[in-house]
């Protein structure tokens, strides 16, 4: 993966100054893929004042109605959160580990930051394939949005600055393609009577996350899907 494969997604951003500061931070570290998911009304003059020499990033930012739309074309989605719990993600990486891992896999990838006051909501985090957290002191565990983006941008820049595309590198499936594969797999399992208890939704999320993290190509995903479909077909003949 390369720097231009990384999409920084601000989910429900509400502070104009923060939005402008994020533009400056991204340009400081060679990142340009800024996306806004359901942004709240912002004061463009305040955005411009903080986006020092980086207003072009704001002008080229892509705006979406929700997080699912903003990340549909990405092969992996990382939700940033410091909170843990039963309904939060069980897998989490530090920014340094995340950057090193992303540098070794195909893109594109989205790193998602939640609203300044509430962070990522549980429904938003569910759309992510795993979480990432910044180790901080418990004395003051909350980080300003632009400061948090700065930490990730710095680590990504160090990990990917010297990387260049290589002809023939594989391209991982997008979230839309993965969802289609997962639907076919769980349909095949359902035809076998696998879901006698109401746990299909949990298993769909499980398949979605592990396929995303594996970075499967479209060809590999189709091959995996066909294995399940053929198994269901053979079971039906027996």
JSON list of C-alpha atoms in Angstrom, two decimals:
[
{"chain": "A", "resi": 1, "resn": "UNK", "atom": "CA", "xyz": [0.00, 0.00, 0.00]},
{"chain": "A", "resi": 2, "resn": "UNK", "atom": "CA", "xyz": [1.08, 3.56, -0.68]},
{"chain": "A", "resi": 3, "resn": "UNK", "atom": "CA", "xyz": [0.27, 6.91, 0.90]},
{"chain": "A", "resi": 4, "resn": "UNK", "atom": "CA", "xyz": [-2.24, 7.79, -1.80]},
{"chain": "A", "resi": 5, "resn": "UNK", "atom": "CA", "xyz": [-4.10, 4.54, -1.04]},
{"chain": "A", "resi": 6, "resn": "UNK", "atom": "CA", "xyz": [-4.93, 5.73, 2.50]},
{"chain": "A", "resi": 7, "resn": "UNK", "atom": "CA", "xyz": [-8.22, 7.57, 2.96]},
{"chain": "A", "resi": 8, "resn": "UNK", "atom": "CA", "xyz": [-8.68, 9.64, 6.12]},
{"chain": "A", "resi": 9, "resn": "UNK", "atom": "CA", "xyz": [-12.38, 9.69, 6.97]},
{"chain": "A", "resi": 10, "resn": "UNK", "atom": "CA", "xyz": [-13.82, 12.22, 9.40]},
{"chain": "A", "resi": 11, "resn": "UNK", "atom": "CA", "xyz": [-17.17, 10.92, 10.62]},
{"chain": "A", "resi": 12, "resn": "UNK", "atom": "CA", "xyz": [-19.67, 13.58, 11.75]},
{"chain": "A", "resi": 13, "resn": "UNK", "atom": "CA", "xyz": [-16.94, 16.19, 12.19]},
{"chain": "A", "resi": 14, "resn": "UNK", "atom": "CA", "xyz": [-18.37, 19.26, 13.92]},
{"chain": "A", "resi": 15, "resn": "UNK", "atom": "CA", "xyz": [-15.49, 21.66, 14.66]},
{"chain": "A", "resi": 16, "resn": "UNK", "atom": "CA", "xyz": [-14.47, 23.87, 11.74]},
{"chain": "A", "resi": 17, "resn": "UNK", "atom": "CA", "xyz": [-11.03, 24.56, 13.16]},
{"chain": "A", "resi": 18, "resn": "UNK", "atom": "CA", "xyz": [-10.34, 20.87, 13.56]},
{"chain": "A", "resi": 19, "resn": "UNK", "atom": "CA", "xyz": [-11.37, 20.18, 9.98]},
{"chain": "A", "resi": 20, "resn": "UNK", "atom": "CA", "xyz": [-8.95, 22.82, 8.71]},
{"chain": "A", "resi": 21, "resn": "UNK", "atom": "CA", "xyz": [-6.13, 21.63, 10.95]},
{"chain": "A", "resi": 22, "resn": "UNK", "atom": "CA", "xyz": [-6.58, 18.07, 9.64]},
{"chain": "A", "resi": 23, "resn": "UNK", "atom": "CA", "xyz": [-6.01, 19.35, 6.10]},
{"chain": "A", "resi": 24, "resn": "UNK", "atom": "CA", "xyz": [-2.70, 20.88, 7.16]},
{"chain": "A", "resi": 25, "resn": "UNK", "atom": "CA", "xyz": [-1.66, 17.72, 9.02]},
{"chain": "A", "resi": 26, "resn": "UNK", "atom": "CA", "xyz": [-2.37, 15.52, 6.01]},
{"chain": "A", "resi": 27, "resn": "UNK", "atom": "CA", "xyz": [-0.40, 17.73, 3.65]},
{"chain": "A", "resi": 28, "resn": "UNK", "atom": "CA", "xyz": [2.51, 17.79, 6.14]},
{"chain": "A", "resi": 29, "resn": "UNK", "atom": "CA", "xyz": [2.79, 14.02, 5.67]},
{"chain": "A", "resi": 30, "resn": "UNK", "atom": "CA", "xyz": [2.00, 13.48, 1.99]},
{"chain": "A", "resi": 31, "resn": "UNK", "atom": "CA", "xyz": [-1.60, 12.34, 2.44]},
{"chain": "A", "resi": 32, "resn": "UNK", "atom": "CA", "xyz": [-4.36, 13.67, 0.24]},
{"chain": "A", "resi": 33, "resn": "UNK", "atom": "CA", "xyz": [-7.36, 11.33, 0.50]},
{"chain": "A", "resi": 34, "resn": "UNK", "atom": "CA", "xyz": [-9.67, 13.28, 2.82]},
{"chain": "A", "resi": 35, "resn": "UNK", "atom": "CA", "xyz": [-13.29, 12.13, 3.11]},
{"chain": "A", "resi": 36, "resn": "UNK", "atom": "CA", "xyz": [-16.15, 13.49, 5.21]},
{"chain": "A", "resi": 37, "resn": "UNK", "atom": "CA", "xyz": [-18.99, 11.23, 6.32]},
{"chain": "A", "resi": 38, "resn": "UNK", "atom": "CA", "xyz": [-22.15, 13.05, 7.39]},
{"chain": "A", "resi": 39, "resn": "UNK", "atom": "CA", "xyz": [-20.30, 16.23, 8.43]},
{"chain": "A", "resi": 40, "resn": "UNK", "atom": "CA", "xyz": [-22.14, 18.75, 10.59]},
{"chain": "A", "resi": 41, "resn": "UNK", "atom": "CA", "xyz": [-22.48, 22.36, 9.33]},
{"chain": "A", "resi": 42, "resn": "UNK", "atom": "CA", "xyz": [-19.03, 23.98, 9.25]},
{"chain": "A", "resi": 43, "resn": "UNK", "atom": "CA", "xyz": [-17.79, 27.56, 8.96]},
{"chain": "A", "resi": 44, "resn": "UNK", "atom": "CA", "xyz": [-15.67, 27.56, 5.80]},
{"chain": "A", "resi": 45, "resn": "UNK", "atom": "CA", "xyz": [-13.78, 30.69, 6.83]},
{"chain": "A", "resi": 46, "resn": "UNK", "atom": "CA", "xyz": [-12.64, 28.95, 10.01]},
{"chain": "A", "resi": 47, "resn": "UNK", "atom": "CA", "xyz": [-11.72, 25.88, 8.02]},
{"chain": "A", "resi": 48, "resn": "UNK", "atom": "CA", "xyz": [-9.65, 27.99, 5.63]},
{"chain": "A", "resi": 49, "resn": "UNK", "atom": "CA", "xyz": [-7.92, 29.85, 8.48]},
{"chain": "A", "resi": 50, "resn": "UNK", "atom": "CA", "xyz": [-6.62, 26.58, 9.97]},
{"chain": "A", "resi": 51, "resn": "UNK", "atom": "CA", "xyz": [-5.86, 24.85, 6.66]},
{"chain": "A", "resi": 52, "resn": "UNK", "atom": "CA", "xyz": [-2.61, 26.76, 6.20]},
{"chain": "A", "resi": 53, "resn": "UNK", "atom": "CA", "xyz": [-1.38, 26.21, 2.62]},
{"chain": "A", "resi": 54, "resn": "UNK", "atom": "CA", "xyz": [-3.68, 23.18, 2.47]},
{"chain": "A", "resi": 55, "resn": "UNK", "atom": "CA", "xyz": [-7.00, 24.58, 1.27]},
{"chain": "A", "resi": 56, "resn": "UNK", "atom": "CA", "xyz": [-6.71, 22.43, -1.86]},
{"chain": "A", "resi": 57, "resn": "UNK", "atom": "CA", "xyz": [-7.16, 19.31, 0.28]},
{"chain": "A", "resi": 58, "resn": "UNK", "atom": "CA", "xyz": [-10.44, 20.68, 1.55]},
{"chain": "A", "resi": 59, "resn": "UNK", "atom": "CA", "xyz": [-11.59, 21.62, -1.95]},
{"chain": "A", "resi": 60, "resn": "UNK", "atom": "CA", "xyz": [-10.82, 18.08, -3.16]},
{"chain": "A", "resi": 61, "resn": "UNK", "atom": "CA", "xyz": [-12.32, 16.32, -0.13]},
{"chain": "A", "resi": 62, "resn": "UNK", "atom": "CA", "xyz": [-15.14, 13.90, -0.92]},
{"chain": "A", "resi": 63, "resn": "UNK", "atom": "CA", "xyz": [-18.36, 14.24, 1.07]},
{"chain": "A", "resi": 64, "resn": "UNK", "atom": "CA", "xyz": [-20.72, 11.32, 1.75]},
{"chain": "A", "resi": 65, "resn": "UNK", "atom": "CA", "xyz": [-24.06, 10.95, 3.50]},
{"chain": "A", "resi": 66, "resn": "UNK", "atom": "CA", "xyz": [-22.83, 8.22, 5.84]},
{"chain": "A", "resi": 67, "resn": "UNK", "atom": "CA", "xyz": [-19.81, 6.12, 6.76]},
{"chain": "A", "resi": 68, "resn": "UNK", "atom": "CA", "xyz": [-20.86, 3.08, 4.72]},
{"chain": "A", "resi": 69, "resn": "UNK", "atom": "CA", "xyz": [-20.89, 5.19, 1.54]},
{"chain": "A", "resi": 70, "resn": "UNK", "atom": "CA", "xyz": [-17.58, 6.84, 2.39]},
{"chain": "A", "resi": 71, "resn": "UNK", "atom": "CA", "xyz": [-15.79, 3.50, 2.74]},
{"chain": "A", "resi": 72, "resn": "UNK", "atom": "CA", "xyz": [-17.58, 1.27, 0.20]},
{"chain": "A", "resi": 73, "resn": "UNK", "atom": "CA", "xyz": [-14.63, 1.24, -2.23]},
{"chain": "A", "resi": 74, "resn": "UNK", "atom": "CA", "xyz": [-11.99, 0.48, 0.43]},
{"chain": "A", "resi": 75, "resn": "UNK", "atom": "CA", "xyz": [-10.48, -2.96, 1.04]},
{"chain": "A", "resi": 76, "resn": "UNK", "atom": "CA", "xyz": [-10.01, -2.40, 4.78]},
{"chain": "A", "resi": 77, "resn": "UNK", "atom": "CA", "xyz": [-11.63, -0.03, 7.29]},
{"chain": "A", "resi": 78, "resn": "UNK", "atom": "CA", "xyz": [-9.91, 0.89, 10.54]},
{"chain": "A", "resi": 79, "resn": "UNK", "atom": "CA", "xyz": [-11.88, 2.59, 13.29]},
{"chain": "A", "resi": 80, "resn": "UNK", "atom": "CA", "xyz": [-9.94, 4.72, 15.75]},
{"chain": "A", "resi": 81, "resn": "UNK", "atom": "CA", "xyz": [-11.17, 4.42, 19.34]},
{"chain": "A", "resi": 82, "resn": "UNK", "atom": "CA", "xyz": [-9.71, 4.28, 22.83]},
{"chain": "A", "resi": 83, "resn": "UNK", "atom": "CA", "xyz": [-12.83, 2.67, 24.33]},
{"chain": "A", "resi": 84, "resn": "UNK", "atom": "CA", "xyz": [-13.09, -1.07, 24.81]},
{"chain": "A", "resi": 85, "resn": "UNK", "atom": "CA", "xyz": [-16.09, -3.20, 25.74]},
{"chain": "A", "resi": 86, "resn": "UNK", "atom": "CA", "xyz": [-18.33, -6.10, 24.82]},
{"chain": "A", "resi": 87, "resn": "UNK", "atom": "CA", "xyz": [-19.74, -4.37, 21.75]},
{"chain": "A", "resi": 88, "resn": "UNK", "atom": "CA", "xyz": [-16.49, -2.70, 20.69]},
{"chain": "A", "resi": 89, "resn": "UNK", "atom": "CA", "xyz": [-13.83, -4.25, 18.43]},
{"chain": "A", "resi": 90, "resn": "UNK", "atom": "CA", "xyz": [-11.69, -6.98, 20.02]},
{"chain": "A", "resi": 91, "resn": "UNK", "atom": "CA", "xyz": [-8.75, -6.42, 17.65]},
{"chain": "A", "resi": 92, "resn": "UNK", "atom": "CA", "xyz": [-6.83, -3.16, 17.99]},
{"chain": "A", "resi": 93, "resn": "UNK", "atom": "CA", "xyz": [-3.44, -1.89, 16.78]},
{"chain": "A", "resi": 94, "resn": "UNK", "atom": "CA", "xyz": [-1.34, 1.09, 17.74]},
{"chain": "A", "resi": 95, "resn": "UNK", "atom": "CA", "xyz": [-0.71, 3.66, 14.95]},
{"chain": "A", "resi": 96, "resn": "UNK", "atom": "CA", "xyz": [2.86, 2.38, 14.50]},
{"chain": "A", "resi": 97, "resn": "UNK", "atom": "CA", "xyz": [1.81, -1.26, 14.19]},
{"chain": "A", "resi": 98, "resn": "UNK", "atom": "CA", "xyz": [-1.06, -0.29, 11.92]},
{"chain": "A", "resi": 99, "resn": "UNK", "atom": "CA", "xyz": [1.16, 1.71, 9.56]},
{"chain": "A", "resi": 100, "resn": "UNK", "atom": "CA", "xyz": [3.68, -1.13, 9.31]},
{"chain": "A", "resi": 101, "resn": "UNK", "atom": "CA", "xyz": [0.89, -3.62, 8.61]},
{"chain": "A", "resi": 102, "resn": "UNK", "atom": "CA", "xyz": [-0.81, -1.45, 5.99]},
{"chain": "A", "resi": 103, "resn": "UNK", "atom": "CA", "xyz": [2.50, -0.89, 4.21]},
{"chain": "A", "resi": 104, "resn": "UNK", "atom": "CA", "xyz": [2.68, -4.64, 3.50]},
{"chain": "A", "resi": 105, "resn": "UNK", "atom": "CA", "xyz": [-0.84, -5.13, 2.12]},
{"chain": "A", "resi": 106, "resn": "UNK", "atom": "CA", "xyz": [-2.81, -3.86, -0.88]},
{"chain": "A", "resi": 107, "resn": "UNK", "atom": "CA", "xyz": [-5.12, -0.88, -0.68]},
{"chain": "A", "resi": 108, "resn": "UNK", "atom": "CA", "xyz": [-7.12, 1.21, -0.54]},
{"chain": "A", "resi": 109, "resn": "UNK", "atom": "CA", "xyz": [-7.71, 1.58, 3.19]},
{"chain": "A", "resi": 110, "resn": "UNK", "atom": "CA", "xyz": [-9.83, 3.93, 5.27]},
{"chain": "A", "resi": 111, "resn": "UNK", "atom": "CA", "xyz": [-8.83, 5.17, 8.71]},
{"chain": "A", "resi": 112, "resn": "UNK", "atom": "CA", "xyz": [-11.93, 6.52, 10.40]},
{"chain": "A", "resi": 113, "resn": "UNK", "atom": "CA", "xyz": [-12.07, 9.19, 13.11]},
{"chain": "A", "resi": 114, "resn": "UNK", "atom": "CA", "xyz": [-15.29, 9.87, 15.02]},
{"chain": "A", "resi": 115, "resn": "UNK", "atom": "CA", "xyz": [-17.00, 13.04, 16.14]},
{"chain": "A", "resi": 116, "resn": "UNK", "atom": "CA", "xyz": [-14.90, 15.24, 18.43]},
{"chain": "A", "resi": 117, "resn": "UNK", "atom": "CA", "xyz": [-17.25, 14.91, 21.39]},
{"chain": "A", "resi": 118, "resn": "UNK", "atom": "CA", "xyz": [-18.59, 11.36, 21.14]},
{"chain": "A", "resi": 119, "resn": "UNK", "atom": "CA", "xyz": [-16.01, 9.50, 19.04]},
{"chain": "A", "resi": 120, "resn": "UNK", "atom": "CA", "xyz": [-17.19, 6.62, 16.87]},
{"chain": "A", "resi": 121, "resn": "UNK", "atom": "CA", "xyz": [-20.63, 5.30, 17.71]},
{"chain": "A", "resi": 122, "resn": "UNK", "atom": "CA", "xyz": [-21.07, 1.53, 18.06]},
{"chain": "A", "resi": 123, "resn": "UNK", "atom": "CA", "xyz": [-22.92, 1.28, 14.73]},
{"chain": "A", "resi": 124, "resn": "UNK", "atom": "CA", "xyz": [-20.09, 3.15, 13.02]},
{"chain": "A", "resi": 125, "resn": "UNK", "atom": "CA", "xyz": [-17.44, 0.95, 14.60]},
{"chain": "A", "resi": 126, "resn": "UNK", "atom": "CA", "xyz": [-19.34, -2.15, 13.48]},
{"chain": "A", "resi": 127, "resn": "UNK", "atom": "CA", "xyz": [-18.70, -1.08, 9.88]},
{"chain": "A", "resi": 128, "resn": "UNK", "atom": "CA", "xyz": [-14.95, -1.17, 10.56]},
{"chain": "A", "resi": 129, "resn": "UNK", "atom": "CA", "xyz": [-12.90, -4.37, 10.21]},
{"chain": "A", "resi": 130, "resn": "UNK", "atom": "CA", "xyz": [-10.86, -3.69, 13.33]},
{"chain": "A", "resi": 131, "resn": "UNK", "atom": "CA", "xyz": [-9.85, -0.89, 15.65]},
{"chain": "A", "resi": 132, "resn": "UNK", "atom": "CA", "xyz": [-6.77, 1.18, 16.35]},
{"chain": "A", "resi": 133, "resn": "UNK", "atom": "CA", "xyz": [-5.89, 3.14, 19.46]},
{"chain": "A", "resi": 134, "resn": "UNK", "atom": "CA", "xyz": [-3.25, 5.66, 20.50]},
{"chain": "A", "resi": 135, "resn": "UNK", "atom": "CA", "xyz": [-1.58, 4.69, 23.79]},
{"chain": "A", "resi": 136, "resn": "UNK", "atom": "CA", "xyz": [-2.02, 7.63, 26.16]},
{"chain": "A", "resi": 137, "resn": "UNK", "atom": "CA", "xyz": [-1.88, 8.40, 29.86]},
{"chain": "A", "resi": 138, "resn": "UNK", "atom": "CA", "xyz": [-5.03, 7.68, 31.85]},
{"chain": "A", "resi": 139, "resn": "UNK", "atom": "CA", "xyz": [-4.56, 11.10, 33.46]},
{"chain": "A", "resi": 140, "resn": "UNK", "atom": "CA", "xyz": [-5.84, 12.65, 30.19]},
{"chain": "A", "resi": 141, "resn": "UNK", "atom": "CA", "xyz": [-6.88, 9.94, 27.73]},
{"chain": "A", "resi": 142, "resn": "UNK", "atom": "CA", "xyz": [-8.83, 12.17, 25.31]},
{"chain": "A", "resi": 143, "resn": "UNK", "atom": "CA", "xyz": [-7.04, 13.57, 22.25]},
{"chain": "A", "resi": 144, "resn": "UNK", "atom": "CA", "xyz": [-7.99, 16.49, 20.03]},
{"chain": "A", "resi": 145, "resn": "UNK", "atom": "CA", "xyz": [-9.14, 15.23, 16.61]},
{"chain": "A", "resi": 146, "resn": "UNK", "atom": "CA", "xyz": [-6.41, 16.94, 14.59]},
{"chain": "A", "resi": 147, "resn": "UNK", "atom": "CA", "xyz": [-3.77, 15.77, 17.07]},
{"chain": "A", "resi": 148, "resn": "UNK", "atom": "CA", "xyz": [-4.97, 12.19, 16.72]},
{"chain": "A", "resi": 149, "resn": "UNK", "atom": "CA", "xyz": [-4.85, 12.43, 12.93]},
{"chain": "A", "resi": 150, "resn": "UNK", "atom": "CA", "xyz": [-1.32, 13.89, 13.26]},
{"chain": "A", "resi": 151, "resn": "UNK", "atom": "CA", "xyz": [-0.10, 10.76, 15.09]},
{"chain": "A", "resi": 152, "resn": "UNK", "atom": "CA", "xyz": [-1.46, 8.42, 12.39]},
{"chain": "A", "resi": 153, "resn": "UNK", "atom": "CA", "xyz": [-0.27, 10.61, 9.52]},
{"chain": "A", "resi": 154, "resn": "UNK", "atom": "CA", "xyz": [3.26, 10.71, 10.94]},
{"chain": "A", "resi": 155, "resn": "UNK", "atom": "CA", "xyz": [3.47, 6.92, 11.34]},
{"chain": "A", "resi": 156, "resn": "UNK", "atom": "CA", "xyz": [2.00, 6.32, 7.88]},
{"chain": "A", "resi": 157, "resn": "UNK", "atom": "CA", "xyz": [4.51, 8.72, 6.35]},
{"chain": "A", "resi": 158, "resn": "UNK", "atom": "CA", "xyz": [7.45, 6.96, 8.01]},
{"chain": "A", "resi": 159, "resn": "UNK", "atom": "CA", "xyz": [6.19, 3.52, 6.96]},
{"chain": "A", "resi": 160, "resn": "UNK", "atom": "CA", "xyz": [5.26, 4.34, 3.35]},
{"chain": "A", "resi": 161, "resn": "UNK", "atom": "CA", "xyz": [7.31, 7.35, 2.24]},
{"chain": "A", "resi": 162, "resn": "UNK", "atom": "CA", "xyz": [9.85, 5.29, 0.27]},
{"chain": "A", "resi": 163, "resn": "UNK", "atom": "CA", "xyz": [7.40, 2.79, -1.21]},
{"chain": "A", "resi": 164, "resn": "UNK", "atom": "CA", "xyz": [6.64, 2.78, -4.93]},
{"chain": "A", "resi": 165, "resn": "UNK", "atom": "CA", "xyz": [4.11, 0.82, -6.99]},
{"chain": "A", "resi": 166, "resn": "UNK", "atom": "CA", "xyz": [5.26, -2.50, -8.43]},
{"chain": "A", "resi": 167, "resn": "UNK", "atom": "CA", "xyz": [3.77, -3.80, -11.67]},
{"chain": "A", "resi": 168, "resn": "UNK", "atom": "CA", "xyz": [1.46, -6.74, -11.13]},
{"chain": "A", "resi": 169, "resn": "UNK", "atom": "CA", "xyz": [0.62, -6.10, -7.47]},
{"chain": "A", "resi": 170, "resn": "UNK", "atom": "CA", "xyz": [-2.75, -7.52, -6.51]},
{"chain": "A", "resi": 171, "resn": "UNK", "atom": "CA", "xyz": [-5.72, -5.35, -5.68]},
{"chain": "A", "resi": 172, "resn": "UNK", "atom": "CA", "xyz": [-7.82, -6.27, -2.67]},
{"chain": "A", "resi": 173, "resn": "UNK", "atom": "CA", "xyz": [-11.61, -6.37, -2.89]},
{"chain": "A", "resi": 174, "resn": "UNK", "atom": "CA", "xyz": [-13.65, -3.35, -1.89]},
{"chain": "A", "resi": 175, "resn": "UNK", "atom": "CA", "xyz": [-16.17, -3.46, 0.95]},
{"chain": "A", "resi": 176, "resn": "UNK", "atom": "CA", "xyz": [-18.98, -3.66, -1.63]},
{"chain": "A", "resi": 177, "resn": "UNK", "atom": "CA", "xyz": [-17.37, -6.71, -3.28]},
{"chain": "A", "resi": 178, "resn": "UNK", "atom": "CA", "xyz": [-16.69, -8.33, 0.09]},
{"chain": "A", "resi": 179, "resn": "UNK", "atom": "CA", "xyz": [-20.33, -7.86, 1.12]},
{"chain": "A", "resi": 180, "resn": "UNK", "atom": "CA", "xyz": [-21.45, -9.68, -2.04]},
{"chain": "A", "resi": 181, "resn": "UNK", "atom": "CA", "xyz": [-19.07, -12.59, -1.34]},
{"chain": "A", "resi": 182, "resn": "UNK", "atom": "CA", "xyz": [-20.18, -12.82, 2.30]},
{"chain": "A", "resi": 183, "resn": "UNK", "atom": "CA", "xyz": [-23.84, -12.84, 1.25]},
{"chain": "A", "resi": 184, "resn": "UNK", "atom": "CA", "xyz": [-23.20, -15.80, -1.07]},
{"chain": "A", "resi": 185, "resn": "UNK", "atom": "CA", "xyz": [-21.24, -17.69, 1.60]},
{"chain": "A", "resi": 186, "resn": "UNK", "atom": "CA", "xyz": [-23.90, -17.27, 4.27]},
{"chain": "A", "resi": 187, "resn": "UNK", "atom": "CA", "xyz": [-26.67, -18.06, 1.76]},
{"chain": "A", "resi": 188, "resn": "UNK", "atom": "CA", "xyz": [-24.90, -21.36, 1.09]},
{"chain": "A", "resi": 189, "resn": "UNK", "atom": "CA", "xyz": [-24.60, -22.06, 4.82]},
{"chain": "A", "resi": 190, "resn": "UNK", "atom": "CA", "xyz": [-28.26, -21.15, 5.34]},
{"chain": "A", "resi": 191, "resn": "UNK", "atom": "CA", "xyz": [-29.28, -23.67, 2.68]},
{"chain": "A", "resi": 192, "resn": "UNK", "atom": "CA", "xyz": [-27.59, -26.33, 4.81]},
{"chain": "A", "resi": 193, "resn": "UNK", "atom": "CA", "xyz": [-29.66, -25.35, 7.84]},
{"chain": "A", "resi": 194, "resn": "UNK", "atom": "CA", "xyz": [-26.59, -23.87, 9.50]},
{"chain": "A", "resi": 195, "resn": "UNK", "atom": "CA", "xyz": [-28.45, -20.99, 11.14]},
{"chain": "A", "resi": 196, "resn": "UNK", "atom": "CA", "xyz": [-30.85, -22.68, 13.51]},
{"chain": "A", "resi": 197, "resn": "UNK", "atom": "CA", "xyz": [-30.18, -19.89, 15.97]},
{"chain": "A", "resi": 198, "resn": "UNK", "atom": "CA", "xyz": [-30.38, -16.16, 15.04]},
{"chain": "A", "resi": 199, "resn": "UNK", "atom": "CA", "xyz": [-26.63, -15.65, 14.64]},
{"chain": "A", "resi": 200, "resn": "UNK", "atom": "CA", "xyz": [-26.31, -15.12, 10.89]},
{"chain": "A", "resi": 201, "resn": "UNK", "atom": "CA", "xyz": [-25.73, -11.37, 11.29]},
{"chain": "A", "resi": 202, "resn": "UNK", "atom": "CA", "xyz": [-22.84, -11.98, 13.70]},
{"chain": "A", "resi": 203, "resn": "UNK", "atom": "CA", "xyz": [-21.28, -14.51, 11.34]},
{"chain": "A", "resi": 204, "resn": "UNK", "atom": "CA", "xyz": [-21.67, -12.19, 8.35]},
{"chain": "A", "resi": 205, "resn": "UNK", "atom": "CA", "xyz": [-19.74, -9.54, 10.28]},
{"chain": "A", "resi": 206, "resn": "UNK", "atom": "CA", "xyz": [-17.12, -12.17, 11.20]},
{"chain": "A", "resi": 207, "resn": "UNK", "atom": "CA", "xyz": [-16.61, -13.25, 7.58]},
{"chain": "A", "resi": 208, "resn": "UNK", "atom": "CA", "xyz": [-16.59, -9.63, 6.42]},
{"chain": "A", "resi": 209, "resn": "UNK", "atom": "CA", "xyz": [-13.88, -8.63, 8.89]},
{"chain": "A", "resi": 210, "resn": "UNK", "atom": "CA", "xyz": [-11.55, -11.59, 8.32]},
{"chain": "A", "resi": 211, "resn": "UNK", "atom": "CA", "xyz": [-11.83, -11.38, 4.51]},
{"chain": "A", "resi": 212, "resn": "UNK", "atom": "CA", "xyz": [-11.08, -7.65, 4.70]},
{"chain": "A", "resi": 213, "resn": "UNK", "atom": "CA", "xyz": [-8.06, -8.17, 6.94]},
{"chain": "A", "resi": 214, "resn": "UNK", "atom": "CA", "xyz": [-6.80, -10.99, 4.68]},
{"chain": "A", "resi": 215, "resn": "UNK", "atom": "CA", "xyz": [-6.69, -8.63, 1.69]},
{"chain": "A", "resi": 216, "resn": "UNK", "atom": "CA", "xyz": [-8.12, -11.20, -0.74]},
{"chain": "A", "resi": 217, "resn": "UNK", "atom": "CA", "xyz": [-8.20, -10.33, -4.42]},
{"chain": "A", "resi": 218, "resn": "UNK", "atom": "CA", "xyz": [-11.51, -10.54, -6.29]},
{"chain": "A", "resi": 219, "resn": "UNK", "atom": "CA", "xyz": [-10.40, -13.81, -7.90]},
{"chain": "A", "resi": 220, "resn": "UNK", "atom": "CA", "xyz": [-9.55, -15.31, -4.51]},
{"chain": "A", "resi": 221, "resn": "UNK", "atom": "CA", "xyz": [-12.84, -14.12, -3.05]},
{"chain": "A", "resi": 222, "resn": "UNK", "atom": "CA", "xyz": [-14.84, -15.71, -5.86]},
{"chain": "A", "resi": 223, "resn": "UNK", "atom": "CA", "xyz": [-12.89, -18.95, -5.43]},
{"chain": "A", "resi": 224, "resn": "UNK", "atom": "CA", "xyz": [-13.70, -18.96, -1.70]},
{"chain": "A", "resi": 225, "resn": "UNK", "atom": "CA", "xyz": [-17.38, -18.29, -2.43]},
{"chain": "A", "resi": 226, "resn": "UNK", "atom": "CA", "xyz": [-17.51, -21.11, -4.98]},
{"chain": "A", "resi": 227, "resn": "UNK", "atom": "CA", "xyz": [-16.14, -23.59, -2.40]},
{"chain": "A", "resi": 228, "resn": "UNK", "atom": "CA", "xyz": [-19.08, -22.89, -0.08]},
{"chain": "A", "resi": 229, "resn": "UNK", "atom": "CA", "xyz": [-21.62, -22.97, -2.92]},
{"chain": "A", "resi": 230, "resn": "UNK", "atom": "CA", "xyz": [-20.27, -26.28, -4.23]},
{"chain": "A", "resi": 231, "resn": "UNK", "atom": "CA", "xyz": [-20.25, -27.78, -0.72]},
{"chain": "A", "resi": 232, "resn": "UNK", "atom": "CA", "xyz": [-23.91, -26.78, -0.26]},
{"chain": "A", "resi": 233, "resn": "UNK", "atom": "CA", "xyz": [-24.78, -28.24, -3.68]},
{"chain": "A", "resi": 234, "resn": "UNK", "atom": "CA", "xyz": [-23.04, -31.54, -2.93]},
{"chain": "A", "resi": 235, "resn": "UNK", "atom": "CA", "xyz": [-24.75, -31.75, 0.47]},
{"chain": "A", "resi": 236, "resn": "UNK", "atom": "CA", "xyz": [-28.10, -31.25, -1.23]},
{"chain": "A", "resi": 237, "resn": "UNK", "atom": "CA", "xyz": [-27.43, -34.16, -3.59]},
{"chain": "A", "resi": 238, "resn": "UNK", "atom": "CA", "xyz": [-26.52, -36.59, -0.79]}
]
